[in-house]
Amino acid sequence: MASIDIANIQKSYGIHPVLHDVDLKIGDGEFVVLVGPSGCGKSTLLRMIAGLESVTSGEIRIAGRRVNELAPKDRDIAMVFQSYALYPHMSVAKNMSYSLRLRKTAKEKIASIVSSAAAKLGLDPLLERRPRALSGGQRQRVAMGRAIVREPKAFLFDEPLSNLDARLREQMRAEIKKLHKDLGATSIYVTHDQIEAMTLADRIVAMNGGFVQQVGSPLDLYDRPANLFVAGFIGSPGMNFFEGTYLNGTAPRFETEGGVVIPAQPHPALTDGARATLGIRPEHVEIGAEAPDALKATVDLVEPTGFGIILHLSFGRSGFKAFTNDRRFLNASGSLPVRLPVERLHFFNAAGNRV
Amino acid sequence: MRAKPLFLTIAHRLAILAYIAFALFPLYWLLKVAVTPNDLLYSEGIRLWPSHASLEHFDFVLRHSAFPVFFRNSLIVSGSTAVIVTILASLSGYALSRFNFRGKYWLVALMLLTQMFPLVMLVAPIFKILSPLGLTNSLTGLVIVYTAFNVPFATFLMQSFFDGIPKDLEEAAMIDGATQFVAFRQIILPLTLPGIAATLGFVFTAAWSELLFSLMLISGNDQATFPVGLLSFVSKFSVDFGQMMAAGVLALIPACLFFLLIQRYLVQGLTAGAVKG
Ligand SMILES: Nc1ncnc2c1ncn2[C@@H]1O[C@H](COP(=O)(O)OP(=O)(O)O)[C@@H](O)[C@H]1O
Ligand SMILES: [Mg+2]
């Protein structure tokens, strides 16, 4: 187990930069999730930590030791690939013990380590099978088993669950979390799925376009997204945005482009008449409240999810969503009174940063 | 799936049968002539099987001709060429598949270029090169020439097999603690066995049936390979068809054995189960 320091890392392929100045300190035993849309450079960063990609500039340290020039085999890390990358010509047991055999571990020791890892992952009855005779979920477990037999300094995961169906994904997600609790190993986990990020992470690193957008605890990112990208990426259904103008004065308010006036709290960082974006999460939109400051919204569509209801609403031409558990709204139509509580509003300046 | 109409199935089978008959007929004729005694060869007219078959030609070829020597020479030359080419092609094919290095583009272009010339053009210069080195009239010389000619194509062949193996596998091995070379040997090579078998087979048969260089570089029976040896059954005034065909049948044996040995690798997709669910 070890800490991992990433200092001013840059990566370019030829003249194409894919990572800009990434700076990150990962503590001993921490579970960090790199999340962002496809192509934002998450895998590249992870592979640089693993030693599978060269570092264009900057420094990576594992347990305080610079590893930029170190071969993957000398970094003492384990990695779970999205494709699982099981060795097709080896049995499950041989797959799991390959790293130990390369290190010339004693036979008896290998046997006991493999059987305890297999027990942990429920792989006992499969040890003699070849990977092609396993289901997707079982292959995923073998890939995990191969990583844990070694007690490495850190675990790296590159979208390990994205080839599984939804039910299995949920189950494995919980198992990974449990495994991390048991082993307490430093882990870096790459995913494009914000739910995985929220549920697994001690700390989330949100990335976009090769830049780190925000680093923080899952609830930090949910409650105080640093910019429009993070605000839109975290949470489902995604945050509603309205573009418009912030108006100061005795009653601070926000006027959308469609002319809807939304009461707001005073924002010292926004000047009177400043262009801004207002954000509010669907689950924070209050509907059906007959309050004096209620606004009228048109109901466009009702989507029941079982757990709750997603209402597609609009102020004139600007649509937004509301989420509620109240089944009274299943048959909502026409127009509804809507309140956007001031303490739930997020404001972003013209540059897209939180104010 | 809907059952195909019967007549389509029959037409399909017939078409395949016709093709097989067409492709295998020369081989059949080879065998037929080989077992036809000399006195029946011209006297019986054209018929599918002689009224009386005998193995006398085989007996003669094996015991009284230089054929066993040709056969041995051919085995040595083709076997060594196949092994050497496959080793070289595995290494270079892997490099082309996995590494980016300076001059890669030009190297590939050069290798393609070597495949563009008719071999006849090269016979004289190659003879000129080999003769001061004492490599004419020697099996070693032949092995060198065949190797040189087969490596480019075999390299491309092996490269395509390596391209089919996910890169994740050797990366996983490298993270597990292997060097690139150990990952190549323990993970990638075993998965490329079908490719290796195909390359071995291809090069072996190419060398086995090569005539031009063997004819030009070798003089005398001691070092002749069997295609050249076959020509020795052609004398000034006659062709000893029976013996020639018997030798031909014998020469088919190693090629058949070879393919029997490797066919299980040729049809098997060993990488199944490596990735995805
Ligand atoms: N070997 C490569 N050569 C050139 N560009 C690459 C290479 N690998 C990745 N890229 C580019 O780098 C960017 C980041 O890729 P990646 O890290 O795989 O993204 P993701 O966040 O989806 O894992 C992408 O735009 C991709 O096109
Ligand atoms: Mg990726």
XYZ file of C-alpha atoms and ligand atoms in Angstrom:
660
model
C 0.000 0.000 0.000
C 1.246 3.409 -0.858
C 0.476 6.980 -1.718
C 0.629 8.147 -5.316
C 1.704 11.649 -6.257
C 1.021 13.007 -9.681
C 2.803 16.288 -10.257
C 2.128 18.514 -13.282
C 1.619 15.617 -15.616
C 1.237 16.359 -19.287
C 0.725 13.914 -22.099
C 0.805 14.440 -25.831
C 0.576 12.001 -28.678
C 2.809 13.658 -31.258
C 1.539 17.228 -31.318
C -1.867 16.356 -29.886
C -2.074 17.150 -26.185
C -4.449 14.822 -24.309
C -3.646 15.700 -20.688
C -2.909 19.187 -19.436
C -1.132 19.789 -16.187
C -2.748 17.159 -14.011
C -1.843 17.513 -10.354
C -3.105 14.988 -7.876
C -2.131 13.537 -4.521
C -3.644 10.199 -3.650
C -3.353 9.146 -0.035
C -2.422 5.752 1.303
C -5.480 3.491 1.191
C -7.634 6.033 -0.557
C -10.187 5.061 -3.227
C -10.037 7.678 -5.968
C -12.320 7.619 -8.984
C -11.418 9.353 -12.244
C -14.664 10.170 -13.970
C -15.443 11.946 -17.204
C -16.869 11.420 -20.651
C -15.261 9.081 -23.139
C -12.048 10.439 -24.626
C -11.258 12.863 -21.802
C -7.960 11.143 -20.982
C -8.843 9.028 -17.938
C -7.373 5.829 -19.325
C -4.301 7.644 -20.517
C -3.669 8.974 -17.007
C -4.216 5.540 -15.460
C -1.936 3.878 -17.998
C 0.767 6.415 -17.268
C 0.565 5.476 -13.593
C 0.789 1.809 -14.592
C 3.785 2.482 -16.823
C 2.027 1.489 -20.029
C 2.303 5.002 -21.468
C 5.280 7.291 -21.311
C 5.044 10.578 -19.445
C 5.524 13.627 -21.680
C 6.351 15.898 -18.764
C 5.830 15.989 -15.028
C 6.477 13.372 -12.396
C 4.693 10.362 -10.964
C 5.694 9.031 -7.558
C 4.522 5.831 -5.956
C 5.288 5.607 -2.233
C 7.530 8.625 -2.624
C 9.657 7.074 -5.339
C 9.812 8.550 -8.833
C 8.567 5.931 -11.279
C 8.560 7.796 -14.605
C 11.306 5.622 -16.031
C 10.296 2.398 -14.272
C 8.911 -0.554 -16.263
C 5.377 -1.645 -15.327
C 6.690 -4.816 -13.714
C 8.851 -2.822 -11.310
C 6.070 -0.517 -10.121
C 4.313 -3.170 -8.049
C 0.804 -2.206 -9.054
C -2.079 -4.363 -10.213
C -4.551 -3.446 -12.904
C -7.994 -4.661 -13.931
C -8.715 -4.029 -17.600
C -12.055 -3.242 -19.157
C -11.577 -6.230 -21.457
C -10.413 -8.309 -18.448
C -7.407 -9.405 -20.540
C -7.419 -12.940 -19.160
C -4.822 -15.283 -20.610
C -6.968 -17.569 -22.790
C -4.565 -20.506 -22.742
C -4.352 -20.672 -18.946
C -6.853 -21.993 -16.430
C -8.428 -19.642 -13.920
C -5.956 -20.772 -11.257
C -3.022 -20.242 -13.629
C -4.350 -16.845 -14.611
C -4.513 -15.812 -10.996
C -1.122 -17.181 -10.086
C 0.785 -15.919 -13.124
C 2.250 -12.932 -11.300
C 3.286 -15.117 -8.354
C 4.910 -17.670 -10.640
C 6.843 -14.911 -12.390
C 8.139 -13.920 -8.971
C 9.141 -17.496 -8.244
C 6.904 -17.769 -5.209
C 6.937 -21.179 -3.533
C 4.300 -23.620 -4.842
C 2.576 -24.177 -1.499
C 2.355 -20.463 -0.908
C 0.847 -19.890 -4.364
C -1.738 -22.587 -3.717
C -2.820 -21.059 -0.430
C -2.953 -17.496 -1.774
C -4.949 -18.538 -4.837
C -7.405 -20.572 -2.836
C -8.027 -17.778 -0.356
C -8.522 -15.255 -3.163
C -10.811 -17.707 -4.962
C -12.829 -18.165 -1.789
C -13.154 -14.399 -1.412
C -14.485 -14.083 -4.955
C -16.533 -17.280 -5.105
C -14.296 -18.785 -7.786
C -13.553 -22.122 -6.088
C -15.532 -24.335 -8.465
C -14.068 -22.624 -11.529
C -10.349 -22.822 -10.846
C -9.592 -25.420 -13.512
C -11.686 -23.809 -16.251
C -10.372 -21.801 -19.152
C -11.588 -18.204 -19.508
C -13.653 -19.017 -22.589
C -15.817 -21.327 -20.463
C -16.765 -18.490 -18.094
C -19.581 -15.963 -18.153
C -18.822 -12.245 -18.293
C -19.315 -11.811 -14.568
C -17.068 -14.758 -13.774
C -14.347 -13.409 -16.062
C -14.608 -10.114 -14.260
C -14.065 -11.889 -10.941
C -11.033 -13.712 -12.273
C -9.603 -10.388 -13.382
C -10.137 -9.096 -9.841
C -8.622 -12.246 -8.409
C -5.537 -11.826 -10.535
C -5.105 -8.365 -9.063
C -5.628 -9.222 -5.398
C -3.340 -12.257 -5.123
C -0.346 -9.982 -5.223
C -0.980 -7.479 -2.463
C 0.373 -4.697 -4.668
C 1.084 -1.107 -3.697
C -2.004 0.045 -5.549
C -4.926 -1.215 -7.614
C -5.793 0.397 -10.913
C -9.170 -0.241 -12.522
C -10.017 0.829 -16.064
C -13.797 0.698 -16.470
C -13.870 -2.826 -15.061
C -17.647 -3.095 -15.058
C -18.657 -1.580 -18.358
C -18.956 -4.925 -20.152
C -21.430 -6.301 -17.629
C -25.194 -6.021 -17.687
C -26.830 -3.535 -15.333
C -27.781 -5.964 -12.560
C -24.346 -7.576 -12.421
C -22.694 -4.184 -12.562
C -24.533 -3.113 -9.439
C -23.549 -6.296 -7.646
C -19.873 -6.110 -8.616
C -19.784 -2.442 -7.672
C -20.780 -3.359 -4.144
C -18.253 -6.183 -4.100
C -15.447 -3.906 -5.185
C -16.370 -1.530 -2.414
C -16.406 -4.353 0.113
C -13.080 -5.629 -1.164
C -11.574 -2.198 -0.737
C -12.888 -2.069 2.819
C -11.261 -5.444 3.551
C -7.939 -4.812 1.883
C -7.673 -1.068 2.404
C -5.492 -0.811 -0.676
C -4.850 2.433 -2.520
C -7.113 2.290 -5.547
C -7.599 4.371 -8.655
C -10.746 3.597 -10.549
C -11.617 4.941 -13.994
C -15.212 5.147 -15.147
C -17.492 7.233 -17.313
C -20.428 6.309 -15.084
C -21.145 8.982 -12.488
C -23.167 6.563 -10.329
C -20.143 4.281 -10.027
C -18.046 7.305 -9.169
C -20.479 8.552 -6.533
C -20.976 5.178 -4.875
C -17.373 3.985 -4.805
C -15.178 6.995 -4.307
C -13.589 8.477 -1.253
C -12.638 11.228 -3.638
C -13.742 11.920 -7.201
C -11.556 13.501 -9.847
C -13.842 14.864 -12.551
C -12.107 15.294 -15.884
C -13.032 16.779 -19.218
C -11.004 17.437 -22.344
C -7.740 16.510 -20.652
C -8.239 18.948 -17.782
C -9.091 18.118 -14.192
C -12.345 19.952 -13.521
C -12.834 19.311 -9.825
C -11.456 17.114 -7.092
C -13.531 16.393 -4.034
C -15.728 14.016 -2.101
C -18.784 12.715 -3.964
C -21.080 14.999 -2.000
C -18.803 17.984 -2.613
C -19.247 17.474 -6.315
C -22.967 16.963 -5.948
C -23.554 19.899 -3.617
C -20.997 22.368 -4.885
C -20.019 21.585 -8.471
C -17.100 23.790 -9.455
C -18.312 24.506 -12.956
C -20.991 23.824 -15.526
C -19.308 20.641 -16.688
C -19.280 19.003 -13.258
C -22.748 20.289 -12.480
C -24.104 18.677 -15.626
C -22.091 15.489 -15.352
C -22.849 14.494 -11.774
C -26.413 13.547 -10.919
C -29.160 11.832 -12.850
C -31.406 13.124 -14.276
C -28.908 15.908 -14.926
C -29.047 19.403 -13.486
C -31.325 21.948 -15.178
C -29.686 25.064 -16.550
C -31.173 28.415 -17.447
C -29.187 31.109 -19.173
C -29.984 34.667 -18.342
C -29.063 37.728 -16.352
C -28.442 38.223 -12.674
C -30.138 41.318 -11.300
C -29.030 42.807 -8.010
C -30.850 45.337 -5.871
C -33.270 45.062 -3.026
C -34.641 41.784 -4.326
C -31.843 39.847 -6.016
C -33.227 37.788 -8.839
C -32.389 35.983 -12.037
C -34.131 36.711 -15.293
C -34.002 33.910 -17.854
C -33.743 34.612 -21.557
C -37.381 33.674 -21.818
C -38.259 36.441 -19.355
C -39.021 34.258 -16.322
C -37.941 35.914 -13.100
C -36.557 33.617 -10.421
C -35.884 34.967 -6.927
C -32.312 34.419 -5.755
C -29.941 35.046 -2.866
C -27.469 37.912 -3.146
C -24.288 36.881 -4.974
C -21.423 39.273 -4.303
C -19.393 37.749 -7.137
C -22.039 38.667 -9.703
C -22.545 42.290 -10.671
C -25.923 43.713 -11.502
C -26.893 42.692 -15.026
C -24.149 40.055 -15.319
C -24.675 37.200 -17.775
C -24.899 33.969 -15.798
C -26.253 30.452 -15.797
C -28.576 29.251 -13.104
C -28.636 25.580 -12.224
C -31.008 23.503 -10.148
C -31.223 19.758 -9.742
C -34.522 18.109 -10.783
C -34.922 16.619 -7.304
C -34.768 20.103 -5.788
C -37.511 21.606 -7.909
C -40.635 21.884 -5.754
C -43.828 21.248 -7.613
C -47.437 21.709 -6.673
C -46.602 24.237 -3.940
C -49.151 27.041 -3.922
C -46.763 29.691 -2.626
C -46.754 33.409 -3.403
C -43.405 33.101 -5.227
C -44.542 30.073 -7.258
C -44.049 30.102 -11.025
C -46.284 28.535 -13.627
C -44.751 25.717 -15.657
C -46.277 23.661 -18.461
C -46.198 19.872 -18.204
C -44.754 18.374 -21.405
C -44.170 14.781 -20.443
C -44.406 12.454 -17.449
C -41.866 9.652 -17.084
C -42.560 7.213 -14.251
C -39.451 5.303 -13.133
C -41.153 3.248 -10.436
C -39.051 4.761 -7.710
C -40.296 8.211 -8.664
C -41.490 10.366 -11.490
C -39.519 12.543 -13.859
C -41.622 15.473 -15.050
C -40.587 17.315 -18.185
C -41.699 20.891 -17.666
C -41.162 24.190 -19.408
C -41.235 27.919 -18.845
C -42.247 29.109 -22.281
C -39.563 27.702 -24.545
C -37.005 26.692 -21.930
C -37.555 23.112 -20.799
C -36.417 21.602 -17.505
C -37.037 18.531 -15.420
C -38.365 17.884 -11.967
C -38.083 14.685 -9.978
C -40.633 13.714 -7.341
C -41.701 10.692 -5.341
C -45.239 11.960 -5.089
C -47.503 9.747 -7.164
C -50.148 12.439 -7.369
C -48.171 13.815 -10.297
C -48.424 10.639 -12.388
C -51.344 12.148 -14.271
C -50.161 15.744 -14.204
C -51.058 17.820 -17.239
C -51.691 21.403 -18.215
C -49.732 23.689 -15.929
C -48.270 23.283 -12.466
C -47.093 25.728 -9.835
C -43.331 25.358 -9.421
C -40.922 26.745 -6.857
C -37.135 26.919 -7.225
C -35.872 27.239 -3.622
C -33.208 29.945 -3.366
C -30.907 27.816 -1.209
C -30.877 25.114 -3.916
C -29.824 27.386 -6.761
C -26.347 27.152 -8.280
C -24.918 30.127 -10.146
C -22.217 29.981 -12.776
C -20.575 33.034 -14.306
C -20.108 33.688 -17.998
C -16.924 31.584 -17.963
C -18.939 28.665 -16.594
C -17.390 28.671 -13.118
C -19.328 28.469 -9.906
C -19.888 31.721 -8.036
C -33.205 -20.928 -39.595
C -35.358 -21.882 -42.535
C -34.491 -25.229 -44.163
C -33.016 -24.763 -47.616
C -34.931 -26.343 -50.492
C -33.592 -29.793 -51.221
C -32.567 -29.066 -54.789
C -30.446 -26.103 -53.630
C -28.636 -28.335 -51.176
C -28.028 -30.890 -53.872
C -26.816 -28.256 -56.327
C -24.501 -26.936 -53.665
C -23.057 -30.382 -52.959
C -22.656 -31.104 -56.646
C -20.791 -27.865 -57.209
C -18.393 -28.682 -54.376
C -17.973 -32.211 -55.680
C -17.171 -30.939 -59.158
C -14.584 -28.577 -57.743
C -12.964 -31.298 -55.651
C -12.880 -33.679 -58.602
C -11.294 -30.996 -60.759
C -8.703 -30.074 -58.138
C -7.775 -33.603 -57.175
C -7.836 -35.243 -60.579
C -4.152 -34.564 -61.377
C -3.210 -36.127 -58.056
C -5.332 -39.117 -58.865
C -3.659 -39.427 -62.235
C -0.278 -39.213 -60.561
C -1.171 -42.162 -58.376
C -2.695 -44.100 -61.258
C 0.377 -43.791 -63.457
C 2.633 -44.598 -60.501
C 1.008 -47.990 -60.013
C 0.702 -48.845 -63.707
C 3.336 -51.375 -64.797
C 5.447 -50.230 -67.720
C 4.052 -52.772 -70.156
C 0.511 -51.525 -69.592
C 1.322 -47.816 -69.692
C 0.901 -47.372 -73.438
C -0.968 -50.516 -74.321
C -4.201 -50.085 -72.414
C -5.379 -46.787 -73.821
C -6.984 -44.335 -71.471
C -8.717 -45.944 -68.565
C -9.236 -44.909 -64.967
C -7.375 -47.767 -63.345
C -4.914 -50.239 -64.900
C -6.059 -53.825 -65.218
C -3.088 -54.825 -63.128
C -1.539 -52.517 -60.479
C 1.959 -52.944 -59.119
C 4.382 -51.194 -56.828
C 7.396 -51.915 -59.008
C 8.066 -48.231 -59.705
C 8.107 -47.407 -56.029
C 10.444 -50.275 -55.436
C 12.788 -49.088 -58.159
C 12.713 -45.461 -57.089
C 13.473 -46.299 -53.475
C 16.138 -48.883 -54.071
C 17.856 -48.156 -57.358
C 17.581 -44.386 -57.956
C 19.105 -41.385 -56.250
C 15.652 -40.393 -55.094
C 16.238 -41.064 -51.358
C 19.100 -38.562 -51.514
C 16.927 -35.946 -53.200
C 14.261 -36.591 -50.664
C 16.652 -36.168 -47.752
C 18.094 -32.979 -49.263
C 14.626 -31.560 -49.769
C 13.652 -32.385 -46.199
C 16.746 -30.674 -44.855
C 16.342 -27.584 -47.010
C 12.589 -27.172 -46.577
C 12.602 -28.016 -42.884
C 15.440 -25.631 -42.047
C 13.973 -22.883 -44.203
C 10.559 -23.246 -42.610
C 11.965 -23.144 -39.077
C 14.365 -20.259 -39.668
C 11.831 -18.183 -41.578
C 9.149 -18.744 -38.965
C 11.438 -17.686 -36.130
C 12.552 -14.566 -37.982
C 9.029 -13.751 -39.139
C 7.624 -14.150 -35.617
C 10.098 -11.661 -34.246
C 9.796 -9.151 -37.060
C 6.036 -9.581 -37.366
C 5.695 -8.892 -33.638
C 7.845 -5.797 -33.959
C 5.764 -4.497 -36.873
C 2.559 -5.238 -35.011
C 3.459 -3.749 -31.637
C 6.225 -1.195 -31.899
C 6.505 2.171 -33.519
C 10.027 2.879 -34.595
C 11.760 5.230 -36.941
C 11.909 4.000 -40.506
C 9.078 1.503 -39.996
C 7.253 2.820 -43.032
C 10.326 2.531 -45.239
C 11.119 -0.912 -43.943
C 7.653 -2.144 -44.878
C 7.911 -0.490 -48.289
C 11.278 -2.140 -48.865
C 9.916 -5.527 -47.894
C 7.036 -5.123 -50.309
C 9.472 -4.054 -52.995
C 11.408 -7.307 -52.699
C 8.217 -9.180 -53.543
C 7.742 -7.341 -56.798
C 10.500 -8.760 -58.989
C 10.257 -11.955 -60.982
C 12.758 -14.356 -59.486
C 14.296 -15.146 -62.847
C 15.817 -11.680 -62.886
C 17.657 -12.444 -59.685
C 19.138 -15.818 -60.500
C 22.303 -14.555 -62.123
C 23.189 -11.929 -59.497
C 22.516 -14.367 -56.707
C 24.718 -16.955 -58.322
C 27.423 -14.294 -58.594
C 27.104 -13.476 -54.927
C 27.009 -17.033 -53.647
C 29.705 -18.545 -55.780
C 32.764 -16.786 -54.248
C 31.334 -17.656 -50.829
C 31.304 -21.316 -51.735
C 27.582 -21.457 -51.267
C 26.662 -22.719 -54.690
C 26.081 -26.412 -54.914
C 25.394 -26.444 -51.207
C 22.216 -26.975 -49.213
C 23.197 -24.109 -46.917
C 23.204 -21.768 -49.884
C 19.718 -22.865 -50.830
C 18.463 -22.414 -47.286
C 19.853 -18.878 -47.231
C 18.255 -17.955 -50.538
C 14.884 -19.459 -49.660
C 14.925 -17.801 -46.271
C 15.649 -14.425 -47.814
C 12.804 -14.785 -50.271
C 10.235 -16.025 -47.792
C 10.875 -13.767 -44.816
C 8.994 -10.673 -46.084
C 5.753 -12.436 -46.878
C 5.953 -14.598 -43.753
C 6.529 -11.440 -41.715
C 3.335 -9.873 -43.027
C 1.510 -13.099 -42.373
C 2.725 -13.268 -38.773
C 2.031 -9.569 -38.277
C -1.603 -10.107 -39.167
C -1.827 -12.881 -36.579
C -0.237 -10.697 -33.911
C -2.573 -7.853 -34.850
C -5.441 -10.181 -34.002
C -4.273 -10.632 -30.420
C -5.423 -7.883 -28.064
C -2.665 -5.671 -26.776
C -4.273 -5.785 -23.338
C -2.972 -9.314 -22.889
C 0.684 -8.459 -22.921
C 0.056 -5.282 -20.974
C -1.627 -7.373 -18.309
C 1.366 -9.705 -18.339
C 3.770 -6.793 -18.037
C 1.855 -5.480 -15.041
C 1.868 -9.000 -13.601
C 5.646 -8.768 -13.656
C 6.799 -9.931 -17.076
C 9.245 -8.159 -19.334
C 8.079 -7.467 -22.869
C 10.012 -10.496 -24.089
C 8.646 -12.834 -21.429
C 5.133 -11.601 -22.223
C 5.818 -12.325 -25.888
C 7.087 -15.825 -25.158
C 4.623 -16.921 -22.493
C 1.440 -15.138 -23.490
C 1.543 -14.062 -27.108
C 3.424 -16.920 -28.774
C 1.192 -19.701 -27.420
C -1.793 -17.785 -28.761
C -0.154 -17.416 -32.142
C 0.328 -21.160 -32.643
C -2.239 -21.199 -35.470
C -0.303 -18.429 -37.178
C 2.990 -20.173 -36.606
C 1.586 -23.400 -37.995
C 0.247 -21.599 -41.050
C 3.568 -19.879 -41.646
C 5.541 -23.095 -41.190
C 3.261 -24.872 -43.626
C 3.359 -22.129 -46.168
C 7.129 -21.770 -46.166
C 7.701 -25.514 -46.055
C 5.613 -26.155 -49.154
C 7.089 -23.180 -50.973
C 10.612 -24.467 -50.371
C 9.607 -28.071 -51.022
C 8.418 -27.337 -54.531
C 10.939 -24.666 -55.492
C 12.669 -25.551 -58.746
C 14.306 -22.518 -60.307
C 17.009 -21.735 -57.777
C 17.606 -25.326 -56.949
C 18.194 -26.007 -60.627
C 20.497 -23.042 -61.105
C 22.507 -23.188 -57.907
C 22.951 -26.944 -57.610
C 24.788 -29.157 -60.027
C 25.157 -32.862 -59.572
C 22.976 -35.328 -57.728
C 24.532 -35.097 -54.247
C 22.947 -31.807 -53.310
C 19.918 -31.819 -55.596
C 16.488 -31.406 -54.094
C 13.656 -33.563 -55.258
C 12.046 -31.214 -57.857
C 15.396 -31.195 -59.612
C 15.657 -34.925 -59.019
C 12.362 -35.483 -60.765
C 13.907 -34.072 -63.884
C 16.485 -36.839 -63.853
C 13.734 -39.210 -64.870
C 13.586 -37.317 -68.117
C 16.323 -38.673 -70.325
C 17.284 -37.528 -73.767
C 15.079 -39.990 -75.571
C 12.305 -40.879 -73.199
C 10.524 -39.978 -70.021
C 10.191 -42.663 -67.427
C 6.704 -41.702 -66.412
C 6.049 -44.531 -64.015
C 9.116 -43.856 -61.900
C 8.657 -40.129 -62.067
C 5.096 -40.410 -60.828
C 6.063 -42.822 -58.090
C 8.668 -40.314 -56.913
C 6.023 -37.617 -57.085
C 3.669 -39.617 -54.902
C 6.427 -40.171 -52.357
C 7.195 -36.461 -52.396
C 3.624 -35.690 -51.456
C 3.902 -37.638 -48.233
C 5.818 -35.124 -46.118
C 3.587 -32.254 -47.211
C 0.495 -34.264 -46.280
C 1.963 -35.350 -42.951
C 2.915 -31.807 -42.204
C -0.575 -30.495 -42.789
C -2.086 -33.319 -40.796
C 0.092 -32.283 -37.883
C -0.751 -28.596 -38.023
C -4.358 -28.653 -39.176
C -5.661 -28.631 -35.645
C -3.984 -25.272 -35.095
C -5.154 -23.910 -38.404
C -8.823 -24.322 -37.620
C -8.751 -23.432 -33.958
C -9.375 -19.961 -32.624
C -7.211 -20.081 -29.548
C -7.890 -16.551 -28.438
C -11.567 -17.177 -27.721
C -12.381 -16.083 -24.192
C -9.577 -13.590 -23.809
C -11.723 -10.528 -23.639
C -15.223 -9.240 -23.125
C -18.200 -11.072 -21.763
N -2.136 5.815 -28.905
C -2.788 6.972 -29.112
N -2.418 7.793 -30.110
C -3.054 8.957 -30.315
N -4.074 9.408 -29.582
C -4.494 8.649 -28.570
C -3.876 7.384 -28.277
N -4.502 6.851 -27.206
C -5.467 7.725 -26.859
N -5.458 8.802 -27.673
C -6.349 9.971 -27.565
O -6.245 10.461 -26.267
C -7.506 10.901 -25.800
C -7.796 10.281 -24.454
O -7.959 8.896 -24.586
P -8.338 7.976 -23.353
O -7.409 8.251 -22.241
O -8.397 6.585 -23.847
O -9.788 8.479 -23.006
P -10.830 7.887 -21.952
O -11.114 8.997 -21.005
O -12.057 7.549 -22.745
O -10.249 6.694 -21.293
C -8.519 10.530 -26.856
O -8.865 11.707 -27.544
C -7.794 9.583 -27.748
O -8.205 9.771 -29.075
Mg -10.868 4.658 -21.434
